Short mmCIF file of C-alpha atoms in Angstrom, two decimals:
data_model
loop_
_atom_site.label_atom_id
_atom_site.label_comp_id
_atom_site.label_asym_id
_atom_site.label_seq_id
_atom_site.Cartn_x
_atom_site.Cartn_y
_atom_site.Cartn_z
CA MET W 1 44.28 -68.23 -19.59
CA ALA W 2 45.56 -65.65 -17.37
CA ALA W 3 49.08 -64.73 -17.50
CA ARG W 4 51.43 -66.76 -15.97
CA LEU W 5 54.43 -65.02 -14.17
CA ASP W 6 57.41 -66.29 -11.94
CA LEU W 7 59.73 -63.74 -10.23
CA GLY W 8 62.43 -65.90 -11.33
CA GLN W 9 61.92 -65.29 -14.98
CA PRO W 10 64.38 -63.11 -16.98
CA ASP W 11 61.53 -60.83 -18.10
CA PHE W 12 59.76 -60.97 -15.11
CA ALA W 13 60.09 -57.15 -14.65
CA ALA W 14 58.59 -56.40 -17.98
CA ARG W 15 55.61 -59.08 -17.93
CA PHE W 16 54.74 -57.55 -14.27
CA GLU W 17 54.65 -53.90 -15.79
CA ALA W 18 52.68 -55.04 -18.38
CA VAL W 19 50.17 -56.33 -16.02
CA LEU W 20 50.10 -53.08 -13.88
CA ASP W 21 49.85 -50.66 -17.30
CA ALA W 22 47.35 -52.82 -19.04
CA LYS W 23 44.38 -50.45 -20.33
CA ARG W 24 41.77 -51.74 -18.87
CA GLU W 25 39.07 -48.97 -19.12
CA SER W 26 37.84 -47.79 -22.59
CA ASP W 27 38.57 -44.94 -24.37
CA VAL W 28 35.06 -43.71 -24.84
CA ASN W 29 35.41 -39.88 -25.27
CA VAL W 30 31.80 -38.04 -24.00
CA ALA W 31 33.06 -35.01 -22.41
CA ASP W 32 31.75 -32.62 -25.20
CA SER W 33 28.43 -34.43 -24.87
CA VAL W 34 28.48 -34.30 -21.07
CA SER W 35 29.50 -30.42 -21.21
CA GLN W 36 25.95 -29.78 -23.57
CA ILE W 37 23.90 -31.92 -21.24
CA ILE W 38 25.46 -30.26 -17.92
CA GLY W 39 24.80 -26.63 -19.92
CA ASP W 40 21.40 -27.31 -20.77
CA VAL W 41 20.37 -28.47 -17.23
CA ARG W 42 22.02 -25.58 -16.18
CA SER W 43 20.36 -23.15 -18.29
CA ARG W 44 16.83 -24.42 -18.75
CA GLY W 45 16.49 -26.66 -15.30
CA ASP W 46 13.56 -28.82 -15.16
CA ALA W 47 12.54 -28.63 -18.55
CA ALA W 48 16.02 -29.88 -19.88
CA LEU W 49 15.46 -32.53 -17.18
CA LEU W 50 12.25 -33.77 -18.43
CA GLU W 51 13.64 -33.33 -22.07
CA LEU W 52 16.52 -35.49 -21.47
CA THR W 53 15.21 -38.42 -18.95
CA GLU W 54 12.46 -38.98 -21.75
CA ARG W 55 15.24 -39.31 -24.43
CA PHE W 56 17.73 -41.69 -23.17
CA ASP W 57 15.42 -43.39 -20.40
CA ARG W 58 12.01 -43.52 -22.15
CA LEU W 59 10.55 -42.01 -19.09
CA LYS W 60 7.77 -39.31 -19.90
CA ALA W 61 6.49 -37.09 -17.61
CA ASP W 62 4.84 -33.49 -17.61
CA LYS W 63 6.35 -32.11 -14.67
CA VAL W 64 9.99 -33.07 -12.45
CA ALA W 65 7.79 -33.29 -9.06
CA ALA W 66 6.15 -36.73 -10.93
CA LEU W 67 9.70 -38.32 -11.13
CA ALA W 68 10.09 -38.10 -7.54
CA VAL W 69 9.56 -41.63 -5.85
CA THR W 70 6.36 -42.07 -3.30
CA ARG W 71 6.13 -43.08 -0.08
CA ASP W 72 3.49 -45.66 -1.51
CA GLU W 73 6.53 -46.76 -3.87
CA ILE W 74 8.99 -47.25 -1.08
CA ASP W 75 6.54 -49.36 0.83
CA HIS W 76 5.60 -51.56 -2.00
CA ALA W 77 8.94 -52.11 -2.45
CA LEU W 78 9.65 -53.22 0.88
CA SER W 79 6.89 -55.53 0.82
CA GLN W 80 7.51 -57.43 -2.38
CA LEU W 81 11.01 -58.02 -0.26
CA THR W 82 11.16 -61.90 0.94
CA PRO W 83 11.37 -62.06 4.93
CA GLU W 84 14.72 -63.64 4.32
CA LEU W 85 15.99 -60.17 1.93
CA LYS W 86 14.88 -57.87 4.50
CA ALA W 87 16.83 -59.35 7.17
CA ALA W 88 19.65 -59.95 5.04
CA LEU W 89 19.86 -56.19 4.01
CA GLU W 90 18.75 -54.95 7.46
CA THR W 91 21.65 -57.40 9.06
CA ALA W 92 23.92 -55.52 6.46
CA ALA W 93 22.76 -52.15 7.47
CA THR W 94 23.31 -52.42 11.21
CA ARG W 95 26.65 -53.68 10.62
CA ILE W 96 27.81 -51.21 8.04
CA ARG W 97 25.93 -48.21 10.44
CA SER W 98 28.01 -49.74 13.65
CA PHE W 99 31.40 -49.44 11.85
CA HIS W 100 31.01 -46.21 10.54
CA GLU W 101 30.10 -44.70 13.79
CA LYS W 102 33.23 -45.59 14.93
CA GLN W 103 34.75 -43.07 12.32
CA ARG W 104 33.33 -40.10 13.51
CA PRO W 105 35.89 -37.73 13.79
CA GLU W 106 36.52 -35.91 17.16
CA GLY W 107 37.54 -31.84 17.07
CA PHE W 108 40.12 -30.81 19.88
CA GLU W 109 40.87 -27.57 21.51
CA TYR W 110 43.77 -26.71 23.52
CA THR W 111 45.61 -23.47 24.87
CA ASP W 112 49.37 -23.29 23.45
CA ASP W 113 52.41 -21.76 25.50
CA ASP W 114 51.83 -18.24 24.09
CA GLY W 115 47.96 -18.56 25.50
CA VAL W 116 46.59 -18.94 21.75
CA ALA W 117 43.57 -21.20 22.10
CA LEU W 118 43.57 -22.92 19.04
CA GLY W 119 41.21 -26.01 17.90
CA MET W 120 39.60 -27.93 15.50
CA LYS W 121 35.59 -28.63 14.69
CA PHE W 122 34.20 -31.05 12.16
CA SER W 123 30.80 -30.36 10.52
CA PRO W 124 28.87 -32.26 7.87
CA VAL W 125 27.66 -31.14 4.30
CA ASP W 126 24.20 -30.61 4.33
CA ALA W 127 22.98 -31.97 1.20
CA ALA W 128 24.41 -35.39 -0.19
CA GLY W 129 23.67 -36.58 -3.59
CA LEU W 130 23.91 -40.48 -4.23
CA TYR W 131 24.19 -42.02 -7.45
CA VAL W 132 22.72 -45.29 -7.85
CA PRO W 133 23.00 -47.15 -11.39
CA GLY W 134 19.69 -48.37 -12.62
CA GLY W 135 18.25 -50.55 -15.52
CA LYS W 136 18.63 -54.31 -15.01
CA ALA W 137 21.53 -53.69 -12.51
CA ALA W 138 20.45 -53.81 -9.06
CA TYR W 139 22.97 -53.28 -6.00
CA PRO W 140 21.36 -52.60 -2.83
CA SER W 141 24.58 -52.90 -0.94
CA SER W 142 26.12 -50.34 -2.88
CA VAL W 143 23.08 -47.95 -1.99
CA LEU W 144 23.61 -48.83 2.04
CA MET W 145 27.47 -48.20 1.87
CA ASN W 146 26.82 -44.80 0.09
CA ALA W 147 24.00 -43.72 2.39
CA ILE W 148 24.51 -45.13 5.45
CA PRO W 149 27.97 -42.84 6.19
CA ALA W 150 26.09 -39.96 4.98
CA ALA W 151 23.60 -40.35 7.62
CA VAL W 152 26.06 -41.01 10.32
CA ALA W 153 28.02 -37.81 9.40
CA GLY W 154 24.78 -35.82 10.19
CA VAL W 155 23.91 -35.17 6.81
CA GLU W 156 20.55 -33.44 6.67
CA ARG W 157 19.46 -34.31 3.23
CA ARG W 158 20.48 -37.38 1.58
CA VAL W 159 19.09 -37.89 -2.41
CA ILE W 160 19.35 -40.52 -4.12
CA VAL W 161 19.07 -40.33 -8.33
CA VAL W 162 18.70 -43.31 -10.35
CA PRO W 163 17.96 -43.94 -13.69
CA ALA W 164 14.37 -45.40 -14.56
CA PRO W 165 14.34 -47.13 -18.11
CA ASP W 166 10.75 -47.10 -18.88
CA GLY W 167 10.06 -46.19 -15.55
CA PHE W 168 11.34 -49.08 -13.80
CA VAL W 169 13.58 -49.13 -10.37
CA SER W 170 14.61 -52.10 -8.69
CA PRO W 171 12.45 -52.91 -5.65
CA MET W 172 15.76 -53.65 -3.70
CA VAL W 173 17.13 -50.33 -4.68
CA LEU W 174 14.52 -48.74 -2.93
CA ALA W 175 14.17 -50.98 -0.29
CA ALA W 176 17.93 -50.65 0.69
CA ALA W 177 17.00 -46.71 0.44
CA ALA W 178 14.57 -47.06 2.66
CA ILE W 179 16.13 -49.00 5.32
CA ALA W 180 19.11 -46.62 4.74
CA GLY W 181 17.17 -43.32 5.50
CA VAL W 182 17.54 -41.86 2.36
CA THR W 183 15.23 -38.65 2.47
CA GLU W 184 14.86 -38.22 -1.29
CA ILE W 185 14.76 -40.31 -4.36
CA TRP W 186 14.71 -39.22 -8.12
CA LYS W 187 14.01 -41.48 -11.15
CA ILE W 188 16.92 -39.59 -13.36
CA GLY W 189 20.15 -40.68 -14.21
CA GLY W 190 22.94 -40.04 -16.39
CA ALA W 191 25.39 -36.87 -16.46
CA GLN W 192 21.69 -34.82 -16.37
CA ALA W 193 21.20 -36.35 -12.75
CA VAL W 194 24.78 -35.07 -11.73
CA ALA W 195 24.24 -31.61 -13.42
CA ALA W 196 20.88 -31.18 -11.22
CA LEU W 197 22.24 -32.41 -8.17
CA ALA W 198 25.20 -29.52 -8.80
CA TYR W 199 23.58 -26.69 -10.08
CA GLY W 200 19.49 -27.62 -9.05
CA THR W 201 16.76 -26.89 -11.04
CA GLN W 202 13.56 -25.31 -10.11
CA THR W 203 12.45 -28.53 -8.42
CA ILE W 204 15.61 -30.00 -7.26
CA GLN W 205 17.60 -28.31 -5.17
CA PRO W 206 21.48 -28.49 -5.25
CA VAL W 207 23.72 -30.59 -2.94
CA ASP W 208 27.44 -30.17 -1.60
CA LYS W 209 28.88 -33.67 -2.32
CA ILE W 210 27.71 -36.17 -5.00
CA VAL W 211 29.20 -39.79 -4.43
CA GLY W 212 28.30 -43.37 -6.02
CA PRO W 213 29.74 -45.16 -9.59
CA GLY W 214 28.11 -45.12 -13.03
CA ASN W 215 28.52 -45.27 -16.78
CA ALA W 216 31.42 -43.12 -18.72
CA TYR W 217 28.60 -40.26 -18.83
CA VAL W 218 28.12 -40.42 -15.02
CA ALA W 219 31.96 -40.37 -14.36
CA ALA W 220 32.66 -37.51 -16.97
CA ALA W 221 29.85 -35.25 -15.68
CA LYS W 222 31.20 -36.06 -12.10
CA ARG W 223 34.61 -34.78 -13.34
CA GLN W 224 33.11 -31.63 -14.94
CA VAL W 225 30.72 -30.65 -11.75
CA TYR W 226 33.96 -31.12 -9.54
CA GLY W 227 34.79 -27.75 -7.68
CA LYS W 228 31.14 -26.60 -7.74
CA VAL W 229 30.53 -29.68 -5.79
CA GLY W 230 32.65 -32.12 -4.08
CA ILE W 231 32.58 -35.82 -5.12
CA ASP W 232 34.22 -39.20 -3.77
CA SER W 233 36.24 -40.30 -6.82
CA ILE W 234 36.07 -41.85 -10.39
CA ALA W 235 35.69 -45.44 -9.98
CA GLY W 236 37.19 -47.64 -12.20
CA PRO W 237 36.99 -51.64 -12.88
CA SER W 238 36.89 -53.79 -9.81
CA GLU W 239 40.55 -55.34 -8.67
CA ILE W 240 41.46 -58.13 -6.12
CA LEU W 241 44.80 -59.46 -5.30
CA VAL W 242 44.98 -63.07 -3.25
CA VAL W 243 47.79 -63.84 -1.82
CA ALA W 244 47.64 -67.73 -0.88
CA ASP W 245 49.91 -70.12 0.25
CA ARG W 246 49.84 -73.65 -0.47
CA ASP W 247 47.59 -74.80 3.08
CA ASN W 248 44.20 -73.44 0.91
CA ASP W 249 41.74 -75.22 -0.94
CA PRO W 250 42.28 -74.18 -4.89
CA ALA W 251 38.67 -73.95 -5.33
CA TRP W 252 38.36 -71.21 -2.70
CA ILE W 253 40.82 -69.34 -4.06
CA ALA W 254 39.48 -69.74 -7.40
CA ALA W 255 36.17 -68.52 -6.31
CA ASP W 256 37.61 -65.44 -4.54
CA LEU W 257 39.46 -64.68 -8.08
CA LEU W 258 36.13 -64.84 -10.00
CA SER W 259 33.96 -62.81 -7.26
CA GLN W 260 35.57 -59.94 -8.96
CA ALA W 261 36.32 -60.80 -12.61
CA GLU W 262 32.42 -61.47 -12.77
CA HIS W 263 31.80 -57.49 -12.04
CA ASP W 264 33.17 -56.61 -15.57
CA GLU W 265 35.38 -57.86 -18.46
CA ALA W 266 37.55 -54.73 -17.50
CA ALA W 267 37.95 -56.14 -13.87
CA GLN W 268 41.48 -57.55 -12.67
CA ALA W 269 42.15 -60.70 -10.73
CA ILE W 270 45.68 -61.46 -9.21
CA LEU W 271 47.08 -64.33 -7.61
CA ILE W 272 50.38 -64.16 -5.61
CA THR W 273 51.75 -67.88 -4.32
CA ASP W 274 54.97 -69.36 -3.13
CA ASP W 275 54.06 -72.75 -4.39
CA THR W 276 53.76 -73.39 -8.22
CA ASP W 277 51.90 -76.68 -7.91
CA PHE W 278 49.27 -74.87 -6.06
CA ALA W 279 49.25 -71.96 -8.53
CA ASP W 280 48.28 -74.82 -11.11
CA ALA W 281 45.59 -76.13 -9.02
CA VAL W 282 44.11 -72.85 -8.75
CA ASP W 283 44.49 -72.26 -12.32
CA ARG W 284 42.56 -75.48 -13.14
CA ALA W 285 39.95 -74.76 -10.33
CA VAL W 286 39.13 -71.18 -12.29
CA GLU W 287 38.39 -73.07 -15.34
CA THR W 288 36.46 -75.52 -13.60
CA THR W 289 34.27 -72.60 -11.65
CA LEU W 290 33.71 -70.70 -14.60
CA SER W 291 31.45 -73.14 -16.39
CA THR W 292 29.32 -73.22 -12.86
CA LEU W 293 28.91 -69.37 -13.06
CA GLU W 294 25.57 -67.20 -14.41
CA ARG W 295 28.34 -64.59 -15.64
CA GLU W 296 30.67 -67.11 -16.93
CA ALA W 297 31.05 -64.72 -20.12
CA VAL W 298 32.00 -61.74 -18.34
CA ALA W 299 34.48 -63.60 -15.85
CA ARG W 300 36.12 -65.50 -18.23
CA GLN W 301 36.67 -62.43 -20.70
CA SER W 302 38.17 -60.77 -17.46
CA TRP W 303 40.25 -63.57 -16.45
CA GLN W 304 41.42 -64.14 -20.12
CA ASP W 305 42.43 -60.55 -20.73
CA ASN W 306 43.26 -58.91 -17.18
CA GLY W 307 43.95 -62.13 -14.78
CA ALA W 308 47.70 -63.19 -13.56
CA ILE W 309 48.82 -65.65 -11.58
CA ILE W 310 52.29 -65.09 -10.03
CA THR W 311 54.71 -67.10 -8.16
CA ILE W 312 57.73 -66.04 -5.99
CA PRO W 313 60.23 -68.11 -4.20
CA THR W 314 59.42 -67.11 -0.55
CA MET W 315 56.59 -64.65 0.45
CA GLU W 316 59.34 -62.42 1.81
CA GLU W 317 59.39 -61.42 -1.88
CA MET W 318 55.55 -60.79 -1.83
CA PRO W 319 55.12 -57.31 -0.03
CA PRO W 320 56.90 -55.24 -2.50
CA LEU W 321 54.94 -56.79 -5.50
CA ALA W 322 51.79 -55.89 -3.52
CA ASP W 323 52.33 -52.33 -2.94
CA ARG W 324 53.13 -51.95 -6.44
CA ILE W 325 49.54 -53.44 -7.48
CA ALA W 326 48.29 -51.23 -4.52
CA ALA W 327 45.13 -53.42 -5.20
CA GLU W 328 41.45 -51.76 -4.16
CA HIS W 329 40.86 -55.27 -2.47
CA LEU W 330 43.91 -57.66 -0.85
CA GLU W 331 43.05 -61.09 0.30
CA LEU W 332 45.80 -62.60 2.86
CA ALA W 333 44.88 -66.28 2.74
CA VAL W 334 48.39 -67.11 4.34
CA ALA W 335 49.51 -68.18 7.79
CA ASP W 336 49.89 -65.07 10.10
CA PRO W 337 48.13 -62.33 8.06
CA ARG W 338 48.69 -59.70 10.42
CA LYS W 339 51.97 -60.03 10.24
CA TRP W 340 52.16 -59.61 6.05
CA ALA W 341 49.68 -56.74 6.53
CA ASP W 342 51.79 -54.99 8.81
CA ARG W 343 54.46 -54.69 5.96
CA ILE W 344 52.04 -53.64 2.92
CA ARG W 345 51.09 -50.12 2.62
CA HIS W 346 48.84 -50.03 -0.43
CA ALA W 347 45.52 -51.36 -0.43
CA GLY W 348 41.97 -50.23 -0.44
CA ALA W 349 40.85 -52.66 2.01
CA VAL W 350 42.34 -56.03 3.41
CA PHE W 351 40.94 -59.22 4.24
CA LEU W 352 42.96 -61.35 6.82
CA GLY W 353 42.73 -65.00 6.75
CA ARG W 354 41.43 -67.93 4.89
CA TYR W 355 37.71 -67.59 6.17
CA THR W 356 37.56 -63.89 4.95
CA PRO W 357 36.77 -63.84 1.45
CA GLU W 358 36.22 -60.26 -0.20
CA ALA W 359 33.05 -60.99 -0.92
CA ILE W 360 31.91 -60.78 3.01
CA GLY W 361 33.26 -56.87 2.79
CA ASP W 362 31.01 -56.80 -0.23
CA TYR W 363 28.07 -57.19 1.85
CA VAL W 364 27.93 -57.90 5.56
CA ALA W 365 31.40 -57.06 6.92
CA GLY W 366 30.79 -53.53 8.11
CA PRO W 367 33.80 -51.52 6.46
CA ASN W 368 32.74 -49.51 3.36
CA HIS W 369 32.54 -51.50 -0.57
CA VAL W 370 33.50 -47.95 -2.20
CA LEU W 371 37.50 -48.24 -2.55
CA PRO W 372 40.12 -46.81 -4.76
CA THR W 373 40.78 -48.24 -7.92
CA ALA W 374 43.43 -48.34 -10.59
CA ARG W 375 46.41 -48.28 -8.44
CA THR W 376 44.87 -44.86 -6.60
CA SER W 377 44.86 -46.70 -3.46
CA LYS W 378 48.75 -45.47 -2.83
CA PHE W 379 47.26 -42.06 -2.09
CA SER W 380 43.43 -42.42 -1.68
CA SER W 381 41.16 -44.58 0.62
CA GLY W 382 37.55 -45.74 1.00
CA LEU W 383 34.53 -43.84 1.20
CA GLY W 384 33.56 -42.99 4.90
CA VAL W 385 32.36 -40.72 7.11
CA ALA W 386 34.75 -38.16 6.74
CA ASP W 387 33.80 -37.92 3.22
CA PHE W 388 30.68 -36.19 4.30
CA MET W 389 32.17 -34.02 6.44
CA LYS W 390 34.52 -31.11 6.73
CA ARG W 391 37.08 -29.40 9.18
CA THR W 392 36.88 -26.03 10.22
CA THR W 393 39.95 -24.49 12.24
CA MET W 394 39.78 -21.85 15.31
CA VAL W 395 41.81 -19.33 16.81
CA GLU W 396 41.54 -17.04 19.60
CA CYS W 397 43.77 -14.41 20.80
CA ASP W 398 43.94 -12.09 23.69
CA ALA W 399 45.85 -8.61 23.80
CA GLY W 400 48.54 -10.84 25.39
CA SER W 401 49.13 -13.97 23.44
CA PHE W 402 48.44 -11.67 20.06
CA GLY W 403 51.65 -9.50 20.90
CA ARG W 404 53.50 -12.45 21.51
CA ILE W 405 52.71 -13.76 17.91
CA ALA W 406 52.38 -11.09 15.83
CA PRO W 407 55.81 -9.46 15.32
CA ALA W 408 56.94 -12.75 13.72
CA GLY W 409 53.53 -12.47 11.71
CA VAL W 410 54.47 -8.94 10.73
CA GLU W 411 58.12 -9.80 9.95
CA LEU W 412 56.45 -12.54 7.34
CA ALA W 413 53.97 -10.17 5.74
CA ASN W 414 56.12 -7.36 5.12
CA ALA W 415 58.66 -10.02 3.46
CA GLU W 416 55.88 -11.08 1.19
CA GLY W 417 55.18 -7.74 0.16
CA LEU W 418 51.64 -7.67 1.81
CA GLY W 419 51.64 -4.36 3.62
CA ALA W 420 48.13 -4.49 4.58
CA HIS W 421 48.36 -8.09 5.92
CA ALA W 422 50.98 -6.28 8.15
CA LEU W 423 48.98 -3.20 9.03
CA SER W 424 46.10 -5.78 10.26
CA MET W 425 48.65 -6.71 12.77
CA THR W 426 50.83 -3.65 13.87
CA ILE W 427 47.52 -1.60 14.36
CA ARG W 428 46.40 -3.55 17.13
CA MET W 429 50.09 -4.15 18.50
CA ASN W 430 50.52 -0.54 18.58
CA SER W 431 46.90 -0.21 20.21
CA ARG W 432 47.69 -2.44 22.83
CA GLY W 433 47.15 -0.88 26.20
#
């Protein structure tokens, strides 16, 4: 059974803190192994990649080029989709693309009162690597969520790496990659794939940014190559906070909580409600629903270990708690959800109203489902177009505008003891004529 907390309990603060601070990720220390793998790929390139792919994925190839997914394989994957599934993927892709197209940042230019022309422009990275989990896991929706923003940003080379145990890659993943317009797909995974993307090999060209979830080895590899390339984030277990009043169907709310609990035993689902009877009804509904799930064991473990139901006297007490939870996903299944959304600052994505379950956002709503976890929504955001772009500022002075602002620059340079900086300005000031 999930933890039951009530704001009126004398020990509420300590118990709430325990919910927030619960260690939900394993302490697997793979940094040394990952460092060796990265070093091997850096020094031996293709040869290391072939050996590591055979060792970890039981996929043998005589050259790295043979690990590239061919056009025939992609066409075959597309042909295996039912018309309904293909239409669903295309609907999702269209909606995701439409939403992300509205995110394209606009540059600006202006001339200030001193006559200095200033501006900022945005440009995409040249190449992005998209890590996709392989094996039995098949998340075509995540392919769309990672690849489409890169395409909208204008990234010319969009490269998927996906582990292919015994040579198998999910047809749904390949089909989603084709629909999203991915330019390369490689049957490699793990830390070795991250290293190949970051440093390149004789066959695979390096990228500028690596995004996408993976296991502990992938997460550690992304940490270690950061600086050589950019990364999106280090994703943790999934989270959902559902805020619901008594005017909801308890079965609906139970399903919403379990939609995240079924991801992983380390996932966390929390309910906040202002009605104790409703809290009891949801608790019972969760138990009833669990027995119907294909992933019952995973969801049950998550709910028992990390789930929580929090009751509060009125919804007025909810926003500060929600901000401290800073959930990856926040559902506001309440009357006037926009009013409450305006009072909450920290959440990866917000779902407004009783007919907006988080699951709709995982697939077809449009916003990205790659979101900050582990309370990091306090300082970070979900994946978007801007993550595949960079800002460049521009300055242009003529003799007059330079002369008006340079004296202040010289004063500051001298104060910092940087004589060449000062000289770079004074030499121009003295030559103005």
